[in-house]
């Protein structure tokens, strides 16, 4: 086990990501957190992707062309002596499998919901992924300075659609033009929102169930309504219980307005108080604890073209245990080779910074000369492979064609390498020679065409295909698989690792097939 310094480094870390539907306010909250962490000094430095304005991580070529971000940056900042690693989850058009996989590298998630919209589609998908690891969720209901749904209605949606019990920690006093602030139910404080001064917050220390104080502070009309509301919610919702939070059974709920920087500090405070410090990860052989002395970590993302001139590729490693120090000798477990890591980096807005030491929960980037794949494990000698960094079933499909048919071999090689990096998934139908590509986000297809052109000198184009779902097919019964294969050849393909995959033209077709072949598993994820 590690020494006390190492233990205190672990204790002071929190690694989290933000889950939200586009436009719910992720970028704005990130910015306010960076302001609170004193990484930024002025508002407006971080802009929403797709806005065409400068963003802290919008720097790659394709990003610059389109004003969007397809990279992950890790923002590290300190808040009240706690070191926070905030992993950026690509959001708008740049939504991709990477976005899902980043959630496997964090220990907690902040769920951001637009108060006027409630639960939206993308939120549900991202929550499904964080459910795979039972990641604890803190919820921030944003944009209370606009007209909103009833708070109880939003909480009902969270309970029904996301299957999380809600524990309000703050409660809004009205919304939109009447937004007056929040009650902090835990601290028994009222935080008043000053519309004119925006960022300015008044704090009144009094018992909120005191009617006359309520009336004095928020006016007689609202005070009666709020008094009743507070009585009601304290009878409906239970108290916060950290154990249930860590098991992802409950989510603490906060309300506010990120734009007005109102309530974001409440979320940060709960994050440093309740979110776990870096936790264990499971490997194929045993559970690895962060306090262990020897370094271990896994690759959850590979980023190409960090430097366009050199076709530079960087593998991002989440440290699980031990300590990274410059010059460390690590075993690349899959290929059974030792390598000296002479330099590891973190990246912000295209600048790379060399890291001297890093601890569990931190993310380091190392050079990849084409040998590292998503899911690879690095250790100081032990033969273990981390599990739980899966591939996710693609949601959009295209058939890829060559403009020059003679480049078939290069195309297959290029696609193989790009799929190993996790940039795209490739499927080889059993019945024909087509090449089907699958992705989670539409931009992944554009990235592949551009990278094939620049890195492999291949001109390719796409055609739409009649596929909308993919499922990896497994069964413990070999006869069932053989029968299934014979009867459904035209829907079956192999992926780049030769895993059998069912490519369904629609949901109804998949429903029929799953009910017909009961001892076959149709998996939405597969381990690397
Ligand atoms: P995202 O990263 O989740 O996609 O959302 P982002 O923070 O970019 O916010 C989307 C829009 O919502 C932005 O407006 C942002 O200013 C606005 N917004 C975020 N939080 C709040 C809030 O608490 N209250 C209100 N009223 N608006 C909020 P935009 O007009 O699209 O962009 P911009 O011109 O302001 O950059």
CSV table of N, CA and C and ligand atoms in Angstrom, one decimal, residues 18 20-32 46-49 51 53 91-92 112 114 140-146 198 256-262, ligand 1:
chain,number,residue,atom,x,y,z
A,18,UNK,N,-19.7,16.1,-17.0
A,18,UNK,CA,-21.1,16.7,-17.0
A,18,UNK,C,-21.9,16.0,-18.1
A,20,UNK,N,-25.4,16.2,-20.2
A,20,UNK,CA,-26.5,17.1,-20.5
A,20,UNK,C,-26.9,17.0,-21.9
A,21,UNK,N,-28.1,17.4,-22.2
A,21,UNK,CA,-28.6,17.5,-23.6
A,21,UNK,C,-28.0,18.8,-24.1
A,22,UNK,N,-27.6,18.9,-25.4
A,22,UNK,CA,-27.1,20.2,-25.9
A,22,UNK,C,-27.9,21.3,-25.5
A,23,UNK,N,-27.3,22.4,-25.2
A,23,UNK,CA,-27.9,23.7,-24.8
A,23,UNK,C,-28.5,23.8,-23.4
A,24,UNK,N,-28.3,22.7,-22.6
A,24,UNK,CA,-28.9,22.8,-21.2
A,24,UNK,C,-28.0,23.7,-20.4
A,25,UNK,N,-26.7,23.9,-20.8
A,25,UNK,CA,-25.9,24.8,-20.0
A,25,UNK,C,-24.6,24.2,-19.6
A,26,UNK,N,-24.1,23.1,-20.2
A,26,UNK,CA,-22.9,22.5,-19.8
A,26,UNK,C,-21.7,23.5,-19.9
A,27,UNK,N,-21.6,24.1,-21.0
A,27,UNK,CA,-20.4,25.0,-21.3
A,27,UNK,C,-20.5,26.2,-20.3
A,28,UNK,N,-21.7,26.7,-20.0
A,28,UNK,CA,-21.8,27.8,-19.1
A,28,UNK,C,-21.4,27.4,-17.7
A,29,UNK,N,-21.8,26.2,-17.3
A,29,UNK,CA,-21.5,25.7,-15.9
A,29,UNK,C,-20.0,25.5,-15.8
A,30,UNK,N,-19.4,24.9,-16.9
A,30,UNK,CA,-18.0,24.6,-16.9
A,30,UNK,C,-17.2,25.9,-16.7
A,31,UNK,N,-17.7,27.0,-17.4
A,31,UNK,CA,-17.0,28.3,-17.3
A,31,UNK,C,-17.1,28.8,-15.8
A,32,UNK,N,-18.3,28.7,-15.3
A,32,UNK,CA,-18.5,29.2,-13.9
A,32,UNK,C,-17.6,28.4,-12.9
A,46,UNK,N,-15.1,30.7,-22.3
A,46,UNK,CA,-15.6,29.4,-22.8
A,46,UNK,C,-16.9,29.6,-23.5
A,47,UNK,N,-17.0,29.2,-24.8
A,47,UNK,CA,-18.2,29.4,-25.5
A,47,UNK,C,-18.8,28.1,-25.9
A,48,UNK,N,-20.1,28.1,-26.1
A,48,UNK,CA,-20.8,26.9,-26.5
A,48,UNK,C,-20.2,26.4,-27.9
A,49,UNK,N,-20.1,25.1,-28.0
A,49,UNK,CA,-19.6,24.6,-29.3
A,49,UNK,C,-20.7,24.8,-30.3
A,51,UNK,N,-21.2,27.5,-31.7
A,51,UNK,CA,-21.5,28.9,-31.8
A,51,UNK,C,-20.5,29.7,-32.7
A,53,UNK,N,-17.7,30.6,-32.0
A,53,UNK,CA,-16.8,31.4,-31.2
A,53,UNK,C,-15.7,30.6,-30.5
A,91,UNK,N,-20.3,17.5,-27.1
A,91,UNK,CA,-21.7,17.6,-27.0
A,91,UNK,C,-22.5,17.7,-28.2
A,92,UNK,N,-22.4,18.8,-29.0
A,92,UNK,CA,-23.3,19.0,-30.1
A,92,UNK,C,-23.1,18.0,-31.2
A,112,UNK,N,-27.0,17.9,-15.9
A,112,UNK,CA,-27.6,19.3,-16.0
A,112,UNK,C,-28.9,19.2,-16.8
A,114,UNK,N,-32.2,21.5,-18.3
A,114,UNK,CA,-32.8,22.8,-18.6
A,114,UNK,C,-34.2,22.8,-18.0
A,140,UNK,N,-28.2,19.3,-11.4
A,140,UNK,CA,-28.4,20.7,-11.3
A,140,UNK,C,-29.5,21.1,-12.3
A,141,UNK,N,-30.5,21.7,-11.8
A,141,UNK,CA,-31.6,22.1,-12.7
A,141,UNK,C,-31.4,23.6,-13.0
A,142,UNK,N,-31.1,23.9,-14.3
A,142,UNK,CA,-30.6,25.1,-14.7
A,142,UNK,C,-31.6,26.0,-15.4
A,143,UNK,N,-31.3,27.3,-15.5
A,143,UNK,CA,-32.1,28.3,-16.2
A,143,UNK,C,-33.3,28.7,-15.5
A,144,UNK,N,-33.3,28.7,-14.1
A,144,UNK,CA,-34.4,29.1,-13.3
A,144,UNK,C,-34.8,30.6,-13.6
A,145,UNK,N,-33.8,31.3,-14.1
A,145,UNK,CA,-34.2,32.8,-14.4
A,145,UNK,C,-35.1,32.9,-15.6
A,146,UNK,N,-35.4,31.7,-16.2
A,146,UNK,CA,-36.4,31.7,-17.3
A,146,UNK,C,-37.7,31.0,-16.8
A,198,UNK,N,-27.1,40.5,-10.8
A,198,UNK,CA,-26.8,39.2,-11.4
A,198,UNK,C,-26.0,38.3,-10.4
A,256,UNK,N,-30.8,26.5,-10.0
A,256,UNK,CA,-30.1,27.8,-10.1
A,256,UNK,C,-30.1,28.3,-11.6
A,257,UNK,N,-29.2,29.2,-11.8
A,257,UNK,CA,-29.0,29.8,-13.1
A,257,UNK,C,-27.5,29.9,-13.3
A,258,UNK,N,-27.0,29.0,-14.3
A,258,UNK,CA,-25.6,29.0,-14.5
A,258,UNK,C,-25.2,30.4,-15.1
A,259,UNK,N,-26.0,30.9,-16.0
A,259,UNK,CA,-25.7,32.2,-16.7
A,259,UNK,C,-25.4,33.3,-15.6
A,260,UNK,N,-26.3,33.3,-14.6
A,260,UNK,CA,-26.2,34.3,-13.6
A,260,UNK,C,-25.2,33.9,-12.5
A,261,UNK,N,-24.5,32.8,-12.7
A,261,UNK,CA,-23.6,32.2,-11.7
A,261,UNK,C,-24.3,32.1,-10.3
A,262,UNK,N,-25.5,31.6,-10.4
A,262,UNK,CA,-26.3,31.4,-9.2
A,262,UNK,C,-26.6,29.9,-8.9
B,1,LIG,P1,-24.3,23.4,-23.7
B,1,LIG,O1,-22.8,23.6,-23.5
B,1,LIG,O2,-25.0,22.5,-22.7
B,1,LIG,O3,-24.7,23.1,-25.1
B,1,LIG,O4,-25.0,24.8,-23.3
B,1,LIG,P2,-24.4,26.3,-23.1
B,1,LIG,O5,-23.7,26.4,-21.8
B,1,LIG,O6,-23.7,26.6,-24.4
B,1,LIG,O7,-25.8,27.1,-23.1
B,1,LIG,C1,-26.7,27.1,-24.2
B,1,LIG,C2,-27.4,28.5,-24.2
B,1,LIG,O8,-28.1,28.6,-22.9
B,1,LIG,C3,-26.4,29.7,-24.2
B,1,LIG,O9,-27.1,30.7,-24.9
B,1,LIG,C4,-26.3,30.1,-22.8
B,1,LIG,O10,-25.9,31.4,-22.6
B,1,LIG,C5,-27.7,29.8,-22.3
B,1,LIG,N1,-27.7,29.5,-20.8
B,1,LIG,C6,-26.9,28.7,-20.1
B,1,LIG,N2,-27.3,28.8,-18.8
B,1,LIG,C7,-28.3,29.6,-18.7
B,1,LIG,C8,-29.1,30.1,-17.6
B,1,LIG,O11,-28.9,29.8,-16.4
B,1,LIG,N3,-30.1,31.0,-17.9
B,1,LIG,C9,-30.3,31.4,-19.2
B,1,LIG,N4,-31.3,32.3,-19.4
B,1,LIG,N5,-29.6,31.0,-20.2
B,1,LIG,C10,-28.6,30.1,-20.0
B,1,LIG,P3,-26.9,31.1,-26.4
B,1,LIG,O12,-27.6,32.3,-26.7
B,1,LIG,O13,-27.1,29.8,-27.2
B,1,LIG,O14,-25.3,31.3,-26.5
B,1,LIG,P4,-24.5,32.6,-26.1
B,1,LIG,O15,-24.6,33.5,-27.2
B,1,LIG,O16,-25.0,33.1,-24.8
B,1,LIG,O17,-23.1,32.0,-26.0
